[in-house]
Coordinates of C-alpha atoms in Angstrom, one line a residue:
Chain A
M56 CA -39.9 163.1 88.4
E57 CA -37.0 163.0 90.8
I58 CA -35.7 160.0 92.7
S59 CA -34.0 160.1 96.1
A60 CA -30.3 159.4 96.7
N61 CA -31.3 156.1 98.3
T62 CA -33.4 155.0 95.4
Q63 CA -30.5 156.0 93.1
A64 CA -28.1 153.9 95.2
V65 CA -30.3 150.9 94.9
A66 CA -30.6 151.3 91.2
Y67 CA -26.8 151.5 90.9
L68 CA -26.5 148.3 92.9
I69 CA -28.9 146.5 90.6
S70 CA -27.0 148.0 87.6
A71 CA -23.7 146.6 89.0
I72 CA -25.2 143.2 89.5
L73 CA -26.4 143.3 85.9
F74 CA -22.9 144.1 84.6
I75 CA -21.5 141.2 86.6
L76 CA -24.1 138.9 85.2
A77 CA -23.3 140.3 81.7
L78 CA -19.7 139.3 82.0
K79 CA -20.7 135.9 83.5
G80 CA -22.8 135.3 80.3
L81 CA -19.6 135.2 78.3
T82 CA -18.7 131.9 79.9
H83 CA -20.4 130.2 77.0
P84 CA -21.4 131.3 73.5
A85 CA -25.0 130.0 74.1
S86 CA -25.5 132.4 77.1
A87 CA -23.4 135.3 75.7
R88 CA -26.1 137.2 73.9
R89 CA -28.3 137.2 77.0
G90 CA -25.3 138.5 78.9
N91 CA -24.9 141.4 76.5
Y92 CA -28.6 142.3 76.9
L93 CA -28.2 142.3 80.7
G94 CA -25.3 144.7 80.2
M95 CA -27.4 147.0 78.1
A96 CA -30.1 146.9 80.8
G97 CA -27.5 147.7 83.5
M98 CA -26.3 150.7 81.5
A99 CA -29.8 152.0 80.8
L100 CA -30.7 151.7 84.5
A101 CA -27.5 153.5 85.5
I102 CA -28.1 156.3 83.0
F103 CA -31.7 156.9 84.0
A104 CA -31.0 156.7 87.7
T105 CA -28.4 159.3 87.2
L106 CA -30.6 161.6 85.1
L107 CA -33.4 161.3 87.6
G108 CA -31.2 162.0 90.6
N109 CA -31.2 165.4 92.2
Q110 CA -27.7 166.2 91.1
V111 CA -28.6 166.5 87.4
Q112 CA -30.7 169.6 86.9
S113 CA -29.9 170.9 83.4
Y114 CA -30.4 168.7 80.4
G115 CA -29.5 170.8 77.3
F116 CA -25.8 169.8 77.0
I117 CA -26.6 166.2 77.9
I118 CA -29.2 165.8 75.2
A119 CA -26.8 167.6 72.8
G120 CA -24.1 165.0 73.6
V121 CA -26.1 161.8 73.9
L122 CA -28.1 162.1 70.7
P123 CA -25.2 162.4 68.2
G124 CA -23.2 160.0 70.3
A125 CA -26.0 157.4 70.0
V126 CA -26.2 157.9 66.2
I127 CA -22.5 157.8 65.7
G128 CA -22.1 154.7 67.9
T129 CA -25.0 152.9 66.2
V130 CA -23.7 153.6 62.7
I131 CA -20.2 152.5 63.5
A132 CA -21.3 149.3 65.2
A133 CA -23.5 148.4 62.2
R134 CA -20.9 149.2 59.5
V135 CA -17.5 148.1 60.9
Q136 CA -15.9 145.1 59.3
M137 CA -15.1 142.3 61.6
T138 CA -11.5 142.4 60.5
A139 CA -11.4 146.0 61.7
M140 CA -12.5 145.1 65.2
P141 CA -9.1 145.7 66.8
Q142 CA -9.0 149.2 65.4
L143 CA -12.5 149.9 66.6
V144 CA -11.8 148.7 70.1
A145 CA -8.7 150.8 70.2
A146 CA -10.7 153.9 69.1
L147 CA -13.4 153.2 71.7
H148 CA -10.7 152.8 74.4
S149 CA -9.4 156.2 73.5
F150 CA -12.9 157.7 74.0
V151 CA -13.1 156.3 77.5
G152 CA -9.7 157.7 78.3
M153 CA -10.6 161.2 77.0
A154 CA -13.9 161.1 78.7
A155 CA -12.2 160.3 82.0
V156 CA -9.9 163.3 81.5
L157 CA -12.7 165.6 80.7
V158 CA -14.9 164.5 83.6
A159 CA -12.0 165.0 86.0
I160 CA -11.3 168.5 84.7
G161 CA -15.1 169.3 84.7
T162 CA -15.3 168.0 88.3
Y163 CA -12.4 170.2 89.3
L164 CA -14.0 173.3 87.7
N165 CA -17.3 172.6 89.4
H166 CA -15.8 172.1 92.9
D167 CA -13.4 175.0 92.4
A168 CA -16.4 177.3 91.7
A169 CA -18.2 175.9 94.7
G170 CA -15.1 176.1 96.9
T171 CA -15.4 172.5 97.9
L172 CA -12.0 171.2 96.8
N173 CA -9.9 169.1 99.1
P174 CA -6.5 167.4 98.8
V175 CA -7.9 163.9 98.7
M176 CA -10.3 164.7 95.9
M177 CA -7.6 166.5 94.0
G178 CA -5.3 163.5 94.3
E179 CA -8.1 161.2 93.0
L180 CA -8.8 163.6 90.3
S181 CA -5.1 163.7 89.2
A182 CA -5.1 159.9 89.1
G183 CA -8.2 160.0 86.8
I184 CA -6.5 162.5 84.5
I185 CA -3.2 160.6 84.4
I186 CA -4.7 157.2 83.7
G187 CA -7.3 158.7 81.3
A188 CA -4.7 160.6 79.3
I189 CA -2.4 157.6 79.0
T190 CA -5.3 155.5 77.9
F191 CA -6.3 158.1 75.3
S192 CA -3.0 158.7 73.6
G193 CA -1.9 155.1 73.9
S194 CA -5.1 154.0 72.2
V195 CA -4.7 156.6 69.5
V196 CA -1.2 155.1 68.7
A197 CA -2.6 151.6 68.8
F198 CA -5.4 152.6 66.5
A199 CA -2.9 154.3 64.1
K200 CA -0.7 151.2 64.0
L201 CA -3.7 148.8 63.5
Q202 CA -5.3 151.0 60.8
G203 CA -1.9 151.1 59.0
L204 CA -1.8 154.9 59.4
V205 CA 1.7 154.5 60.8
S206 CA 4.1 151.6 60.6
G207 CA 3.3 148.7 63.0
A208 CA 7.1 148.3 63.6
P209 CA 8.4 149.1 67.0
V210 CA 9.8 152.7 67.2
K211 CA 12.7 152.9 69.6
F212 CA 15.3 155.4 70.6
K213 CA 18.0 155.5 73.1
G214 CA 17.0 156.4 76.7
Q215 CA 13.3 155.7 75.9
H216 CA 12.6 153.8 79.0
M217 CA 14.4 156.3 81.2
L218 CA 12.4 159.1 79.6
N219 CA 9.1 157.2 80.2
A220 CA 10.1 156.6 83.8
A221 CA 11.0 160.2 84.3
M222 CA 7.7 161.4 82.8
A223 CA 5.7 158.9 85.0
V224 CA 7.4 160.2 88.1
A225 CA 6.9 163.8 86.9
T226 CA 3.1 163.3 86.5
V227 CA 2.8 161.9 90.0
L228 CA 4.9 164.7 91.6
L229 CA 2.9 167.3 89.7
G230 CA -0.3 165.6 90.8
I231 CA 0.8 165.8 94.4
H232 CA 1.9 169.4 94.0
F233 CA -1.5 170.3 92.5
G234 CA -3.3 168.5 95.4
M235 CA -1.3 170.6 98.0
T236 CA -1.3 174.0 96.3
E237 CA -4.2 174.0 93.8
S238 CA -1.6 175.2 91.3
M239 CA -3.3 175.3 87.9
T240 CA 0.1 175.2 86.1
S241 CA 0.8 171.8 87.8
L242 CA -2.5 170.5 86.7
V243 CA -2.0 171.5 83.1
L244 CA 1.6 170.3 82.9
M245 CA 0.6 167.0 84.5
T246 CA -2.1 166.5 81.9
L247 CA 0.1 167.3 79.0
I248 CA 2.9 165.0 80.2
A249 CA 0.5 162.2 80.7
F250 CA -0.7 162.6 77.1
V251 CA 2.8 162.4 75.9
L252 CA 3.5 159.4 78.1
G253 CA 0.7 157.4 76.7
F254 CA 2.2 158.0 73.2
T255 CA 5.8 157.1 74.1
L256 CA 4.7 154.0 76.0
I257 CA 3.0 152.5 73.0
I258 CA 5.2 153.5 70.1
P259 CA 8.0 151.0 70.9
I260 CA 5.5 148.1 70.8
G261 CA 5.3 146.1 67.5
G262 CA 2.2 144.9 65.6
A263 CA 2.5 141.3 66.7
D264 CA 2.2 142.3 70.4
M265 CA -1.1 144.1 69.7
P266 CA -3.2 141.5 71.5
V267 CA -1.4 142.4 74.7
I268 CA -1.6 146.1 74.1
I269 CA -5.3 146.0 73.3
S270 CA -5.9 144.1 76.5
M271 CA -3.7 146.5 78.5
L272 CA -5.5 149.6 77.2
N273 CA -8.8 147.8 77.9
S274 CA -7.5 147.5 81.5
Y275 CA -6.4 151.1 81.7
S276 CA -9.8 152.3 80.5
G277 CA -11.3 150.4 83.4
W278 CA -8.9 151.9 85.9
A279 CA -9.6 155.3 84.5
A280 CA -13.3 154.8 85.2
A281 CA -12.6 153.6 88.7
A282 CA -10.4 156.6 89.4
T283 CA -13.3 158.8 88.2
G284 CA -15.5 156.9 90.6
F285 CA -13.2 157.8 93.5
T286 CA -13.2 161.4 92.5
L287 CA -17.0 161.6 92.3
G288 CA -17.6 159.3 95.3
N289 CA -19.6 157.1 92.9
L290 CA -19.6 153.5 93.9
L291 CA -21.0 152.2 90.6
L292 CA -18.1 153.7 88.6
I293 CA -15.7 152.1 91.1
I294 CA -17.3 148.7 90.8
V295 CA -17.5 148.7 87.0
G296 CA -14.0 150.2 86.7
A297 CA -12.6 147.4 88.8
L298 CA -14.4 144.8 86.7
V299 CA -13.1 146.2 83.4
G300 CA -9.7 146.9 84.8
F301 CA -9.3 143.3 86.0
S302 CA -10.7 141.9 82.8
G303 CA -8.1 143.7 80.7
A304 CA -5.4 142.7 83.2
I305 CA -6.3 139.0 83.0
L306 CA -6.4 139.1 79.2
S307 CA -3.0 140.7 79.1
Y308 CA -1.7 138.0 81.4
I309 CA -3.3 135.2 79.2
M310 CA -1.8 136.8 76.1
C311 CA 1.7 137.1 77.6
R312 CA 1.6 133.5 78.8
A313 CA 0.6 132.4 75.3
M314 CA 3.8 134.0 74.1
N315 CA 5.9 132.8 77.1
R316 CA 6.8 136.4 77.8
S317 CA 6.4 138.7 80.7
I318 CA 4.3 141.8 80.5
I319 CA 7.5 143.8 81.3
N320 CA 9.2 142.1 78.3
V321 CA 6.3 143.1 76.0
V322 CA 6.1 146.7 77.2
F323 CA 9.8 147.3 77.3
G324 CA 11.2 145.0 74.7
G325 CA 10.0 145.4 71.1
F326 CA 9.9 142.1 69.5
G327 CA 11.5 141.3 66.1
S328 CA 14.2 144.0 66.4
E329 CA 17.0 141.8 67.4
S330 CA 18.3 139.8 64.4
G331 CA 19.8 136.5 65.4
G332 CA 23.6 136.6 65.0
D333 CA 24.4 133.0 65.6
V334 CA 23.6 130.4 62.9
S335 CA 20.6 128.7 64.5
A336 CA 19.0 125.4 63.6
A337 CA 16.6 127.4 61.5
G338 CA 19.5 128.8 59.5
Q339 CA 20.9 125.4 58.9
A340 CA 17.5 124.1 57.8
A341 CA 17.2 127.0 55.5
Q342 CA 20.0 125.6 53.3
K343 CA 17.9 122.5 52.7
G344 CA 15.4 124.5 50.8
V345 CA 11.6 124.3 50.9
K346 CA 9.2 122.4 48.8
S347 CA 6.4 124.2 47.0
A348 CA 3.1 122.6 46.0
S349 CA 0.1 123.4 43.9
V350 CA -3.5 123.7 45.0
D351 CA -4.2 120.3 43.3
D352 CA -1.5 118.6 45.3
A353 CA -3.1 119.8 48.5
I354 CA -6.6 118.8 47.4
Y355 CA -5.4 115.4 46.4
W356 CA -4.5 114.8 50.1
M357 CA -7.3 116.7 51.7
E358 CA -10.3 115.1 49.9
D359 CA -9.3 111.6 50.9
A360 CA -8.3 112.5 54.4
N361 CA -10.1 111.5 57.6
K362 CA -9.2 114.7 59.4
V363 CA -8.0 118.1 58.3
I364 CA -7.0 120.8 60.7
I365 CA -6.9 124.4 59.6
V366 CA -4.6 126.8 61.5
P367 CA -5.7 130.4 60.7
G368 CA -3.5 133.4 61.5
Y369 CA -3.5 137.2 61.0
G370 CA -2.8 136.5 57.3
M371 CA -6.2 135.0 56.9
A372 CA -7.7 138.2 58.3
V373 CA -5.7 140.4 56.0
A374 CA -6.7 138.3 52.9
Q375 CA -10.3 138.0 54.2
A376 CA -10.1 134.3 53.4
Q377 CA -12.5 133.1 56.1
H378 CA -15.5 132.8 53.9
A379 CA -13.7 130.8 51.3
L380 CA -12.4 128.6 54.1
K381 CA -16.0 127.9 55.1
E382 CA -16.7 126.7 51.6
V383 CA -13.7 124.4 51.8
M384 CA -15.0 123.1 55.1
D385 CA -18.5 122.4 53.7
L386 CA -17.1 120.6 50.6
L387 CA -14.7 118.5 52.6
E388 CA -17.4 117.6 55.2
A389 CA -19.6 116.5 52.3
R390 CA -16.9 114.0 51.6
D391 CA -16.9 112.8 55.2
V392 CA -13.7 114.6 56.1
S393 CA -13.6 115.9 59.6
V394 CA -12.5 119.6 59.6
K395 CA -11.4 121.5 62.6
F396 CA -9.9 124.9 63.2
A397 CA -7.0 125.3 65.6
I398 CA -6.7 128.6 67.4
H399 CA -3.6 129.9 69.1
P400 CA -4.4 132.4 71.9
V401 CA -2.4 135.2 70.2
A402 CA -3.4 134.6 66.6
G403 CA -4.4 137.9 65.1
R404 CA -4.4 141.4 66.5
M405 CA -6.6 141.1 69.5
P406 CA -7.6 138.3 71.9
G407 CA -10.1 135.9 70.2
H408 CA -9.7 137.7 66.9
M409 CA -9.8 134.5 64.8
N410 CA -12.9 133.1 66.6
V411 CA -14.9 136.2 65.6
L412 CA -13.8 136.0 61.9
L413 CA -14.6 132.3 61.7
A414 CA -17.9 132.9 63.3
E415 CA -18.6 135.7 60.8
A416 CA -18.0 133.1 58.0
D417 CA -20.7 130.9 59.7
I418 CA -18.2 128.4 60.8
P419 CA -19.9 126.7 63.9
Y420 CA -18.0 127.4 67.1
D421 CA -17.8 123.7 68.0
H422 CA -15.5 123.3 65.1
V423 CA -13.1 125.9 66.4
I424 CA -10.8 124.5 69.0
E425 CA -8.4 126.1 71.4
M426 CA -4.7 125.2 71.5
D427 CA -4.6 123.1 74.6
E428 CA -7.5 121.0 73.4
I429 CA -6.5 120.5 69.8
N430 CA -2.8 119.8 70.3
S431 CA -3.3 116.1 71.0
E432 CA -5.2 115.8 67.7
F433 CA -2.4 116.9 65.3
P434 CA -0.8 113.4 65.2
T435 CA -4.0 112.0 63.9
A436 CA -4.6 114.7 61.3
D437 CA -3.9 113.7 57.7
V438 CA -3.5 117.3 56.6
T439 CA -2.9 120.5 58.4
L440 CA -3.5 123.6 56.4
V441 CA -1.8 126.7 57.8
V442 CA -3.5 129.9 56.5
G443 CA -1.6 133.1 57.3
A444 CA -0.1 131.9 60.6
N445 CA 3.6 131.4 61.2
D446 CA 5.2 131.8 64.6
V447 CA 2.4 129.9 66.4
V448 CA 3.3 126.7 64.6
N449 CA 7.1 127.1 64.6
P450 CA 8.7 124.0 66.2
A451 CA 11.8 126.1 67.0
A452 CA 9.8 127.3 70.0
K453 CA 10.2 123.8 71.4
S454 CA 13.5 122.6 70.0
D455 CA 15.8 125.6 69.4
S456 CA 16.9 127.3 72.7
S457 CA 18.6 130.0 70.7
S458 CA 15.4 131.1 69.1
P459 CA 13.7 134.3 70.4
I460 CA 10.4 132.5 70.5
Y461 CA 11.9 129.5 72.5
G462 CA 9.5 128.4 75.2
M463 CA 6.4 129.9 73.5
P464 CA 3.5 127.3 73.5
I465 CA 2.7 126.4 69.9
L466 CA 0.2 124.5 67.9
E467 CA 1.8 121.2 67.1
A468 CA 1.0 121.2 63.4
A469 CA 4.4 119.7 62.8
K470 CA 3.1 116.3 64.1
S471 CA 0.5 115.9 61.4
R472 CA 1.0 113.7 58.4
Q473 CA 1.0 116.4 55.7
I474 CA 1.4 120.1 56.2
Y475 CA 0.5 122.7 53.7
F476 CA 1.4 126.3 54.3
L477 CA -0.4 129.1 52.5
K478 CA 2.1 131.9 52.1
R479 CA 2.5 135.1 50.2
S480 CA 6.3 135.0 50.3
M481 CA 9.2 133.6 52.2
N482 CA 9.2 136.5 54.6
P483 CA 9.5 135.4 58.2
G484 CA 6.7 136.0 60.7
Y485 CA 6.3 139.0 62.9
S486 CA 8.9 137.8 65.3
G487 CA 11.4 137.9 62.4
V488 CA 12.2 134.2 63.2
D489 CA 12.6 131.7 60.4
N490 CA 10.1 128.8 60.7
L491 CA 11.6 125.4 61.0
L492 CA 8.4 123.8 59.9
F493 CA 8.9 125.0 56.3
Y494 CA 11.8 122.6 56.0
Q495 CA 10.2 119.5 57.4
D496 CA 10.0 116.7 54.8
N497 CA 6.2 116.5 54.9
T498 CA 5.7 120.3 54.6
S499 CA 4.9 122.0 51.4
L500 CA 4.4 125.7 50.7
I501 CA 1.7 127.0 48.5
F502 CA 2.6 130.5 47.4
G503 CA 0.1 133.2 46.6
D504 CA -2.7 135.2 48.1
A505 CA -4.4 133.1 50.8
K506 CA -7.9 133.9 49.5
E507 CA -7.1 133.1 45.9
T508 CA -5.5 129.9 46.9
I509 CA -8.4 128.8 49.0
E510 CA -10.9 129.8 46.3
G511 CA -8.8 127.7 44.0
M512 CA -9.3 124.8 46.4
V513 CA -13.1 125.4 46.3
T514 CA -13.1 125.2 42.5
A515 CA -11.0 122.1 42.6
L516 CA -13.2 120.4 45.1
K517 CA -16.4 121.4 43.2
G518 CA -14.8 120.0 40.0
G519 CA -15.3 116.5 41.4
G520 CA -11.7 115.8 42.0
H521 CA -9.9 112.6 41.3
Chain B
M46 CA -16.0 154.8 108.2
P47 CA -15.1 157.7 105.9
D48 CA -16.5 157.7 102.4
T49 CA -13.1 157.3 100.8
L50 CA -12.5 154.1 102.8
V51 CA -15.9 152.8 101.9
A52 CA -15.0 153.4 98.3
L53 CA -11.7 151.5 98.8
Y54 CA -13.6 148.5 100.3
V55 CA -15.9 148.4 97.3
F56 CA -13.0 148.8 94.9
V57 CA -11.0 145.9 96.4
L58 CA -14.0 143.6 96.6
S59 CA -15.0 144.4 93.1
C60 CA -11.5 143.5 91.9
F61 CA -12.0 140.0 93.4
I62 CA -15.3 139.6 91.7
G63 CA -13.7 140.7 88.4
Y64 CA -10.9 138.2 88.9
W65 CA -13.2 135.3 89.3
V66 CA -15.8 136.2 86.7
I67 CA -13.3 136.9 84.0
W68 CA -11.4 133.7 84.4
G69 CA -14.6 131.9 83.6
V70 CA -14.9 133.5 80.2
T71 CA -14.2 131.1 77.3
P72 CA -11.2 132.0 75.2
S73 CA -13.3 131.9 72.0
L74 CA -15.3 134.9 73.3
H75 CA -12.3 137.1 74.2
T76 CA -13.0 139.6 71.4
P77 CA -16.6 140.0 72.5
L78 CA -15.3 140.3 76.1
V79 CA -13.0 143.2 75.1
A80 CA -15.9 144.8 73.2
L81 CA -18.4 144.3 76.1
T82 CA -16.0 145.5 78.8
N83 CA -15.4 148.5 76.6
A84 CA -19.1 149.2 76.3
I85 CA -19.4 148.8 80.1
S86 CA -16.5 151.2 80.7
G87 CA -18.8 153.6 78.9
I88 CA -20.2 153.9 82.5
I89 CA -18.0 156.9 82.6
I90 CA -21.0 158.5 81.1
V91 CA -22.5 158.7 84.6
G92 CA -19.6 160.9 85.6
A93 CA -20.1 163.0 82.5
L94 CA -23.8 163.4 83.2
L95 CA -23.1 164.5 86.8
V96 CA -20.6 167.1 85.7
T97 CA -22.7 168.4 82.9
G98 CA -26.0 168.4 84.6
L99 CA -24.9 170.2 87.8
E100 CA -27.1 173.2 88.2
S101 CA -24.2 175.4 89.2
A102 CA -21.9 174.1 86.5
G103 CA -20.1 176.9 84.7
T104 CA -19.9 177.1 80.9
A105 CA -16.4 175.6 80.8
A106 CA -17.4 172.6 82.9
E107 CA -20.5 172.2 80.8
L108 CA -18.5 172.1 77.6
F109 CA -16.0 169.6 79.0
G110 CA -18.9 167.6 80.2
F111 CA -20.7 167.8 76.9
V112 CA -17.7 166.4 75.0
A113 CA -17.4 163.7 77.6
V114 CA -21.1 162.8 77.3
L115 CA -20.7 162.6 73.5
L116 CA -17.6 160.4 73.6
A117 CA -19.0 158.1 76.3
S118 CA -22.3 157.6 74.5
I119 CA -20.5 156.6 71.3
N120 CA -18.9 154.0 73.5
V121 CA -22.1 152.8 75.1
F122 CA -24.0 152.5 71.9
G123 CA -21.2 151.4 69.7
G124 CA -19.8 149.0 72.2
F125 CA -23.0 147.1 73.1
L126 CA -24.3 147.0 69.5
V127 CA -21.1 145.7 68.1
T128 CA -20.8 143.1 70.8
N129 CA -24.4 142.0 69.9
R130 CA -23.5 141.8 66.3
M131 CA -20.5 139.7 67.0
L132 CA -22.3 137.4 69.4
A133 CA -25.1 136.8 66.9
M134 CA -22.5 135.2 64.6
F135 CA -21.5 132.5 67.1
K136 CA -23.6 129.6 66.1
K137 CA -23.6 125.9 66.7
K138 CA -23.8 123.5 63.8
D139 CA -27.6 123.0 63.9
K140 CA -29.1 126.4 64.1

């Protein structure tokens, strides 16, 4: 069976609509799964329409690629831990980037053999290779940092930005030269430099900025697909590439806004490298010392509370404490305590990271509240429990203009009656900034592994209490 | 209108659609959004199929295409299925 070019075009249009509806489905958790199914349908339609079109004539290599790909993808999706989602996404972004590079080179080879190259196409092809290669190596670095294969700390050297700028200019010039002269050397050089550029662009960015980087690479992978669409004259690829590209760009913007930083600042300025020279308010407060408390102290306040707000952060993910938190929630709710979770947009290592982990632990999504909505509730909270978060509740962001995080929107945990901080040590957060909240009169720190501490709470609550 | 210009029209208008659709996404689903857009960007598989399946494709192009098909299909399958797994976890209080 073979379908005409027109039929194929109509199928692509339907497929594009399905993708748009799929994204639209994510407006609300209740419609999200249906959205995802629509996305699957769109993809299946696109693939079959392509296979049945008259351009695809030999199927050997295609089957050889799709079958193992399907098996690998399915197994990964079934087995990956929810805490490892940022790494998985980074790895998948790198695949899209590499695929874009390979498709561009393959297209070049095909057209070269047929003698149908033209400068416009070679320009588009170069764009696909450059964006794809940057996406690939950038994502590989992000993956390595998230997986802990390399240190998450920013890697910086003198002249780094100049070098990156020079490489960016070089790839463009080589792309133009290739377009005009069909020089194979230029093509190869351009590709290699673009791979290196993706690497050097991402190494200076620290672990805490990963939500931005994940979003940015998400965006790049979309632009890479769009560039491929231009090369192949395939409108579906262009539409989808633009959708994905914009999605990533908007997420990057939201993440940056949540840190009160510009995207330029994130990309060019590694956070946490500058150590504050002046004695700040935080430094002065540090001399006051901190109070530490036991699990029983916290439970004493929590079980008689009307409202408890829990602020989870990356530390919760590391300790895998979300399931124990769910038990605490259930036990408190059985005592008529209202329990809510407060989420800062950049908590964790990717956008929405905390929401997924809490959902994994069966915590209903209507208990999980975004920053803007929950901030007005902290003054009426009897206890706020901070689990593995730090910078996102630091009042220095509001009060201390000398603080590097000054101006960042925060969760106003400081306003609640009692604050308990679960911490492993007194090490500062990823920004390297001391937390003023530690030294507030109504704050106590509970030292230890977050999961063990929370399991201790579960035991205490089950024990019947006071 | 030349094809490249048509492509540009489509591209620019799609950017607008993307802009409006994505702002509607609830922040609690940002991780599934990244996973889903990632799965959707597996649409690059269409490009890979076109390169690999071309009747006149040389061995080198076929090999490049083959690897691209492999990577893209990991994306498509892995991306959609992991998104599904995540979304299945988002529940309201009364199931």
